[in-house]
């Protein structure tokens, strides 16, 4: 099915938050130091600049309802926790005037020593109470040391991943307008209007019914718009101060500082196996960072609790508080960096054991979920690996590294597994007959995934009408409350509510409503629910320049029923492309001397372009799983990125014999081969 909003998008009729109306502009003043305090601010010159309507500062803080969320408690403290923190803002009639006046605000700092360096032996390492989303920080069973001692083959290796930024195409933006009764409307670029409304209300001290969030079209998020971001609060405060609607549109550089990123990780993997390849021990120890005032604990090692059968498991997470902005969700938080390390380590173990890497994974496929002992609702990892091997042409692969050449290029192939939880959250929806249309309403978000189209299909199927008869309304918090586009739970959560509302409509004839809170609560027992997949990569490595090319990527996924083939393929190959970026180019360099990030735009932070992506294909098994939801679907938004970087890194080893355990695999690292052998 073609996207229902496709014509609107290609003709420019679709309006995004920053272009949703006329308004004044607010431009931020940001801390030039990473640690210390603002000692004084002089706004006199700025106030005299052309078009200036209002000035906000942390020395004269605006009143908020709650300062509990430090990322959103704008201007409530003079203490500086990271470089780029908002310390003030100027509202003016035009963007140019606001920006010029913001630059004229003078800020004096009492700077203190900062620390932005993540190290595995950092003295500030601590164990968080939980890792996201509420999972135990440490989970172990069996005797790791005994398992390693008894192993015929073992490895002990450390992988590092850098700071990564989400970089959605549409910058974070919000347009806020207050009415005479003190009600606030925010056109916000968000992954979830219901949760965004609630957060904005809490921060501003309003009731949820005094706030409306509108987000009909969102140009990507990858998690960075899954939580309320400063533009919404900044625009609301600025609009209150200026007495007129105000828009806050972040620049790409501000997005690097203020809208989240993936934490860098340091991951030590110790694996042991018998002669037969059966694991005797899996130890996955993670060090990662968080912010001074906000704790974010990425669940990096939790994938090891799900993936393989082992008599001894140890998974640990340690955090270090640094003078950095708070890390946040980025596509497959936890599974993405964690599976990079685990699946690279599995490849190293396969080499050490002399066992084919697909065979090694098959021999360690667990009968039940290792951490819980629960049966899987469905698990077809081995089938994905076997089907992928068949399609990719894996049979007969020479396991030796650095023995194949294509002209001057060394070539190699690699494989890795992928996984992502299949969950859902409570949502509500309504269906009404209006004229010749059946109108379905739900406060879902379409962030470019095609949610509007997928839900139209689900509703048409449930109502047994052509898709053209369904009119789907989403992207507005005044619609029935719904979960956000996050955790790969959108379609499962919203589709469940739409299906239930359609069933209610069948009973009533003119109107149907549903709230899946009770239905979803029943999910907690019984089954372990995860999607699985297999990633295959072929690489060419130029030994003279260190360049790595990826002529082929193949992903085979088992993600329940696929609602729409076109949309699903786009999600999978989009995730795989992002995984290619993680493997070879994406890295935000931290400025150790001055704090903050050196890389703050798309000229320095490289994401894959079309020329980097050659033959990329995604396919899926026809997986039937009756234990999930009315559609039988698992989420597909995030699993595509999981495992891709490991498959490419494993292929680089196969091509060159070099294990580069520090992402991204750049030409410089390939060329300094002695550093990585
Ligand atoms: Mo996704 S990182 O849960 O928006």
PDB file of N, CA and C and ligand atoms in Angstrom, residues 166 191 221-226 262 328-333 420 423 447 483-489 637-638, ligand 1:
ATOM      1  N   UNK A 166      21.631  10.570  16.956  1.00  0.00           N
ATOM      2  CA  UNK A 166      20.480  10.071  16.212  1.00  0.00           C
ATOM      3  C   UNK A 166      20.362  10.714  14.829  1.00  0.00           C
ATOM      4  N   UNK A 191       7.683  11.864  19.121  1.00  0.00           N
ATOM      5  CA  UNK A 191       7.317  10.480  18.815  1.00  0.00           C
ATOM      6  C   UNK A 191       6.059  10.038  19.562  1.00  0.00           C
ATOM      7  N   UNK A 221      13.158  10.380  14.157  1.00  0.00           N
ATOM      8  CA  UNK A 221      13.472  10.609  15.560  1.00  0.00           C
ATOM      9  C   UNK A 221      14.535   9.641  16.042  1.00  0.00           C
ATOM     10  N   UNK A 222      14.344   8.358  15.709  1.00  0.00           N
ATOM     11  CA  UNK A 222      15.275   7.299  16.135  1.00  0.00           C
ATOM     12  C   UNK A 222      15.431   7.295  17.648  1.00  0.00           C
ATOM     13  N   UNK A 223      14.423   7.743  18.371  1.00  0.00           N
ATOM     14  CA  UNK A 223      14.466   7.787  19.834  1.00  0.00           C
ATOM     15  C   UNK A 223      14.706   9.177  20.377  1.00  0.00           C
ATOM     16  N   UNK A 224      15.299  10.062  19.582  1.00  0.00           N
ATOM     17  CA  UNK A 224      15.643  11.392  20.102  1.00  0.00           C
ATOM     18  C   UNK A 224      14.413  12.274  20.312  1.00  0.00           C
ATOM     19  N   UNK A 225      13.268  11.860  19.757  1.00  0.00           N
ATOM     20  CA  UNK A 225      12.028  12.596  19.985  1.00  0.00           C
ATOM     21  C   UNK A 225      11.044  11.752  20.797  1.00  0.00           C
ATOM     22  N   UNK A 226      11.567  10.685  21.413  1.00  0.00           N
ATOM     23  CA  UNK A 226      10.719   9.798  22.212  1.00  0.00           C
ATOM     24  C   UNK A 226      10.393  10.388  23.571  1.00  0.00           C
ATOM     25  N   UNK A 262      23.504   8.335  21.833  1.00  0.00           N
ATOM     26  CA  UNK A 262      23.774   7.029  22.417  1.00  0.00           C
ATOM     27  C   UNK A 262      25.084   7.098  23.207  1.00  0.00           C
ATOM     28  N   UNK A 328      20.548   9.226  25.787  1.00  0.00           N
ATOM     29  CA  UNK A 328      19.128   8.895  25.711  1.00  0.00           C
ATOM     30  C   UNK A 328      18.932   7.749  24.739  1.00  0.00           C
ATOM     31  N   UNK A 329      17.678   7.565  24.357  1.00  0.00           N
ATOM     32  CA  UNK A 329      17.368   6.489  23.436  1.00  0.00           C
ATOM     33  C   UNK A 329      17.921   6.797  22.049  1.00  0.00           C
ATOM     34  N   UNK A 330      18.550   5.797  21.461  1.00  0.00           N
ATOM     35  CA  UNK A 330      18.859   5.848  20.033  1.00  0.00           C
ATOM     36  C   UNK A 330      18.622   4.446  19.486  1.00  0.00           C
ATOM     37  N   UNK A 331      17.973   4.373  18.386  1.00  0.00           N
ATOM     38  CA  UNK A 331      17.538   3.125  17.733  1.00  0.00           C
ATOM     39  C   UNK A 331      18.146   1.862  18.361  1.00  0.00           C
ATOM     40  N   UNK A 332      17.269   1.053  18.950  1.00  0.00           N
ATOM     41  CA  UNK A 332      17.647  -0.172  19.668  1.00  0.00           C
ATOM     42  C   UNK A 332      18.628   0.102  20.807  1.00  0.00           C
ATOM     43  N   UNK A 333      18.236   1.030  21.705  1.00  0.00           N
ATOM     44  CA  UNK A 333      19.103   1.252  22.865  1.00  0.00           C
ATOM     45  C   UNK A 333      19.329  -0.076  23.599  1.00  0.00           C
ATOM     46  N   UNK A 420      15.482  -8.224  19.276  1.00  0.00           N
ATOM     47  CA  UNK A 420      14.875  -7.051  19.920  1.00  0.00           C
ATOM     48  C   UNK A 420      13.589  -7.510  20.598  1.00  0.00           C
ATOM     49  N   UNK A 423       7.233  -6.157  22.519  1.00  0.00           N
ATOM     50  CA  UNK A 423       6.350  -5.773  23.619  1.00  0.00           C
ATOM     51  C   UNK A 423       5.238  -4.871  23.078  1.00  0.00           C
ATOM     52  N   UNK A 447       6.343   8.884  12.526  1.00  0.00           N
ATOM     53  CA  UNK A 447       7.609   9.623  12.467  1.00  0.00           C
ATOM     54  C   UNK A 447       8.360   9.338  11.165  1.00  0.00           C
ATOM     55  N   UNK A 483       0.292   5.043  23.227  1.00  0.00           N
ATOM     56  CA  UNK A 483       1.722   4.865  23.434  1.00  0.00           C
ATOM     57  C   UNK A 483       2.484   5.629  22.361  1.00  0.00           C
ATOM     58  N   UNK A 484       3.773   5.806  22.591  1.00  0.00           N
ATOM     59  CA  UNK A 484       4.580   6.549  21.629  1.00  0.00           C
ATOM     60  C   UNK A 484       5.217   5.620  20.596  1.00  0.00           C
ATOM     61  N   UNK A 485       5.783   6.248  19.579  1.00  0.00           N
ATOM     62  CA  UNK A 485       6.514   5.495  18.559  1.00  0.00           C
ATOM     63  C   UNK A 485       7.881   5.195  19.140  1.00  0.00           C
ATOM     64  N   UNK A 486       7.960   4.162  19.960  1.00  0.00           N
ATOM     65  CA  UNK A 486       9.215   3.859  20.633  1.00  0.00           C
ATOM     66  C   UNK A 486       9.248   2.423  21.084  1.00  0.00           C
ATOM     67  N   UNK A 487      10.460   1.931  21.269  1.00  0.00           N
ATOM     68  CA  UNK A 487      10.630   0.561  21.719  1.00  0.00           C
ATOM     69  C   UNK A 487      10.112  -0.454  20.710  1.00  0.00           C
ATOM     70  N   UNK A 488      10.003  -0.041  19.463  1.00  0.00           N
ATOM     71  CA  UNK A 488       9.411  -0.900  18.418  1.00  0.00           C
ATOM     72  C   UNK A 488       8.044  -1.419  18.843  1.00  0.00           C
ATOM     73  N   UNK A 489       7.323  -0.581  19.612  1.00  0.00           N
ATOM     74  CA  UNK A 489       6.025  -1.005  20.148  1.00  0.00           C
ATOM     75  C   UNK A 489       4.858  -0.272  19.517  1.00  0.00           C
ATOM     76  N   UNK A 637      10.967  -1.678  13.957  1.00  0.00           N
ATOM     77  CA  UNK A 637      11.650  -0.400  13.787  1.00  0.00           C
ATOM     78  C   UNK A 637      13.112  -0.426  14.192  1.00  0.00           C
ATOM     79  N   UNK A 638      13.461  -1.323  15.106  1.00  0.00           N
ATOM     80  CA  UNK A 638      14.803  -1.257  15.672  1.00  0.00           C
ATOM     81  C   UNK A 638      15.676  -2.469  15.373  1.00  0.00           C
TER      82      UNK A 638
HETATM   83 MO1  LIG B   1      13.211   3.926  19.780  1.00  0.00          MO
HETATM   84  S1  LIG B   1      15.193   4.390  20.263  1.00  0.00           S
HETATM   85  O1  LIG B   1      12.678   3.178  21.247  1.00  0.00           O
HETATM   86  O2  LIG B   1      12.489   5.473  19.643  1.00  0.00           O
END
